[in-house]
Amino acid sequence: ETGVTQSPTHLIKTRGQQVTLRCSSQSGHNTVSWYQQALGQGPQFIFQYYREEENGRGNFPPRFSGLQFPNYSSELNVNALELDDSALYLCASSLDSSYYGYTFGSGTRLTVV
Amino acid sequence: GNSVTQMEGPVTLSEEAFLTINCTYTATGYPSLFWYVQYPGEGLQLLLKATKADDKGSNKGFEATYRKETTSFHLEKGSVQVSDSAVYFCALSDPNDYKLSFGAGTTVTVRA
């Protein structure tokens, strides 16, 4: 197993800018989800991709978007960054569904100034 | 909708003490239940899971039993070590849903 890897580990952006976060899923996992974890809180579901199609979305505005690629990598894009977007962004992968649990990456710490 | 409530922290213990973190849930279906652990500066690691009522998940000395009648999944460890210091998250996954719902997390600090 290769695990889930995310890049970069840390990032500082200015309000109004755009950012792309990257994730490489565990080999064989066809489902990837992204979560936002604000400081001192539990992760909040952003969206999920299954076989390159978005199949679920949490309570996040359209400026949060994503892509999943055939090689199991994925991206989270955030446009028009706001100060409240500062958080740890976690990528998680699984095979087919979340019923048996996800494998999480170490996350990208985004700071918006 | 689905939700998870876990006991608030922080919890501070001495080494070899007994640890319990309470977790209760609300779900519309028959969820799977999980405990994840987050060490400082790291992502989430799956600690244990249970997919049906009365199942007991266990790993690294931690245990939790899926109690459908009380909608609970309390985490226990009989003798904690300093290395168990971390934030613990209870979570559920409903088979009719596509996401994990997390509790707010409980910070545990174990002192030597």
CSV table of N, CA, C and O in Angstrom, one decimal, chain B residues 68-105:
chain,number,residue,atom,x,y,z
B,68,LYS,N,-26.3,-0.5,19.7
B,68,LYS,CA,-27.4,0.1,19.0
B,68,LYS,C,-28.5,0.6,19.9
B,68,LYS,O,-29.1,1.6,19.7
B,69,GLU,N,-28.7,-0.1,21.0
B,69,GLU,CA,-29.8,0.3,21.9
B,69,GLU,C,-29.5,1.6,22.6
B,69,GLU,O,-30.5,2.3,23.0
B,70,THR,N,-28.3,1.9,22.8
B,70,THR,CA,-27.9,3.2,23.4
B,70,THR,C,-27.3,4.2,22.4
B,70,THR,O,-26.9,5.3,22.8
B,71,THR,N,-27.2,3.8,21.2
B,71,THR,CA,-26.6,4.6,20.1
B,71,THR,C,-25.3,5.1,20.5
B,71,THR,O,-25.0,6.4,20.5
B,72,SER,N,-24.4,4.2,21.0
B,72,SER,CA,-23.1,4.7,21.6
B,72,SER,C,-22.0,3.8,21.0
B,72,SER,O,-22.2,2.7,20.5
B,73,PHE,N,-20.8,4.4,21.1
B,73,PHE,CA,-19.6,3.7,20.6
B,73,PHE,C,-18.4,4.3,21.5
B,73,PHE,O,-17.5,5.0,21.0
B,74,HIS,N,-18.4,4.0,22.7
B,74,HIS,CA,-17.4,4.6,23.7
B,74,HIS,C,-16.1,3.9,23.5
B,74,HIS,O,-16.0,2.7,23.4
B,75,LEU,N,-15.0,4.8,23.5
B,75,LEU,CA,-13.7,4.3,23.4
B,75,LEU,C,-13.0,4.0,24.7
B,75,LEU,O,-13.2,4.9,25.6
B,76,GLU,N,-12.3,2.9,24.9
B,76,GLU,CA,-11.7,2.6,26.2
B,76,GLU,C,-10.3,2.0,25.9
B,76,GLU,O,-10.1,1.4,25.0
B,77,LYS,N,-9.5,2.3,26.9
B,77,LYS,CA,-8.1,1.7,27.0
B,77,LYS,C,-7.8,1.5,28.4
B,77,LYS,O,-7.9,2.4,29.2
B,78,GLY,N,-7.3,0.3,28.8
B,78,GLY,CA,-7.1,0.0,30.2
B,78,GLY,C,-5.9,0.6,30.8
B,78,GLY,O,-5.9,0.9,32.0
B,79,SER,N,-4.8,0.9,30.0
B,79,SER,CA,-3.6,1.4,30.6
B,79,SER,C,-2.9,2.3,29.5
B,79,SER,O,-2.3,1.8,28.6
B,80,VAL,N,-3.1,3.6,29.7
B,80,VAL,CA,-2.6,4.5,28.6
B,80,VAL,C,-1.1,4.8,28.8
B,80,VAL,O,-0.5,4.7,29.9
B,81,GLN,N,-0.5,5.1,27.7
B,81,GLN,CA,0.9,5.5,27.7
B,81,GLN,C,1.1,6.9,27.2
B,81,GLN,O,0.1,7.5,26.6
B,82,VAL,N,2.2,7.5,27.4
B,82,VAL,CA,2.5,8.9,27.0
B,82,VAL,C,2.2,9.0,25.5
B,82,VAL,O,1.7,10.0,25.0
B,83,SER,N,2.6,8.0,24.7
B,83,SER,CA,2.5,8.0,23.3
B,83,SER,C,1.0,8.0,22.8
B,83,SER,O,0.7,8.2,21.6
B,84,ASP,N,0.1,7.8,23.7
B,84,ASP,CA,-1.4,7.9,23.4
B,84,ASP,C,-1.9,9.3,23.4
B,84,ASP,O,-3.1,9.5,23.0
B,85,SER,N,-1.1,10.2,23.7
B,85,SER,CA,-1.5,11.6,23.7
B,85,SER,C,-1.8,12.1,22.3
B,85,SER,O,-0.9,12.0,21.4
B,86,ALA,N,-3.0,12.5,22.0
B,86,ALA,CA,-3.5,12.8,20.7
B,86,ALA,C,-4.9,13.4,20.8
B,86,ALA,O,-5.5,13.5,21.9
B,87,VAL,N,-5.5,13.7,19.6
B,87,VAL,CA,-6.9,14.0,19.5
B,87,VAL,C,-7.6,12.8,18.9
B,87,VAL,O,-7.2,12.3,17.9
B,88,TYR,N,-8.7,12.5,19.6
B,88,TYR,CA,-9.5,11.3,19.2
B,88,TYR,C,-10.9,11.8,18.6
B,88,TYR,O,-11.6,12.5,19.3
B,89,PHE,N,-11.2,11.2,17.4
B,89,PHE,CA,-12.5,11.6,16.8
B,89,PHE,C,-13.3,10.4,16.6
B,89,PHE,O,-12.9,9.4,16.1
B,90,CYS,N,-14.6,10.5,17.0
B,90,CYS,CA,-15.6,9.5,16.7
B,90,CYS,C,-16.3,9.9,15.4
B,90,CYS,O,-16.5,11.1,15.2
B,91,ALA,N,-16.6,8.9,14.6
B,91,ALA,CA,-17.2,9.2,13.3
B,91,ALA,C,-18.1,8.1,12.9
B,91,ALA,O,-18.0,7.0,13.4
B,92,LEU,N,-19.1,8.5,12.0
B,92,LEU,CA,-20.0,7.5,11.5
B,92,LEU,C,-20.1,7.6,10.0
B,92,LEU,O,-19.9,8.7,9.4
B,93,SER,N,-20.5,6.5,9.4
B,93,SER,CA,-20.7,6.5,7.9
B,93,SER,C,-22.0,5.7,7.7
B,93,SER,O,-22.1,4.5,8.1
B,94,ASP,N,-23.0,6.3,7.1
B,94,ASP,CA,-24.3,5.7,6.8
B,94,ASP,C,-24.2,5.1,5.4
B,94,ASP,O,-23.7,5.7,4.5
B,95,PRO,N,-24.7,3.8,5.3
B,95,PRO,CA,-24.6,3.2,3.9
B,95,PRO,C,-25.4,4.0,2.9
B,95,PRO,O,-25.2,3.8,1.7
B,96,ASN,N,-26.4,4.8,3.3
B,96,ASN,CA,-27.1,5.6,2.3
B,96,ASN,C,-26.5,6.9,2.0
B,96,ASN,O,-27.1,7.7,1.3
B,97,ASP,N,-25.4,7.2,2.7
B,97,ASP,CA,-24.7,8.5,2.5
B,97,ASP,C,-23.4,8.3,1.9
B,97,ASP,O,-23.0,7.1,1.7
B,98,TYR,N,-22.6,9.3,1.8
B,98,TYR,CA,-21.3,9.2,1.1
B,98,TYR,C,-20.2,9.9,1.8
B,98,TYR,O,-19.2,10.1,1.3
B,99,LYS,N,-20.5,10.2,3.1
B,99,LYS,CA,-19.5,11.0,3.8
B,99,LYS,C,-19.3,10.4,5.2
B,99,LYS,O,-20.2,9.7,5.7
B,100,LEU,N,-18.2,10.8,5.8
B,100,LEU,CA,-18.0,10.6,7.3
B,100,LEU,C,-18.5,11.8,8.0
B,100,LEU,O,-18.2,12.9,7.6
B,101,SER,N,-19.3,11.6,9.1
B,101,SER,CA,-19.7,12.6,10.0
B,101,SER,C,-18.9,12.5,11.3
B,101,SER,O,-18.9,11.4,11.9
B,102,PHE,N,-18.2,13.5,11.7
B,102,PHE,CA,-17.2,13.5,12.8
B,102,PHE,C,-17.8,14.2,14.0
B,102,PHE,O,-18.5,15.2,13.9
B,103,GLY,N,-17.4,13.7,15.2
B,103,GLY,CA,-17.5,14.5,16.4
B,103,GLY,C,-16.5,15.6,16.4
B,103,GLY,O,-15.6,15.7,15.5
B,104,ALA,N,-16.6,16.4,17.5
B,104,ALA,CA,-15.7,17.6,17.6
B,104,ALA,C,-14.3,17.2,18.0
B,104,ALA,O,-13.3,18.1,17.9
B,105,GLY,N,-14.1,16.0,18.5
B,105,GLY,CA,-12.7,15.6,18.9
B,105,GLY,C,-12.5,15.8,20.4
B,105,GLY,O,-13.1,16.7,21.0
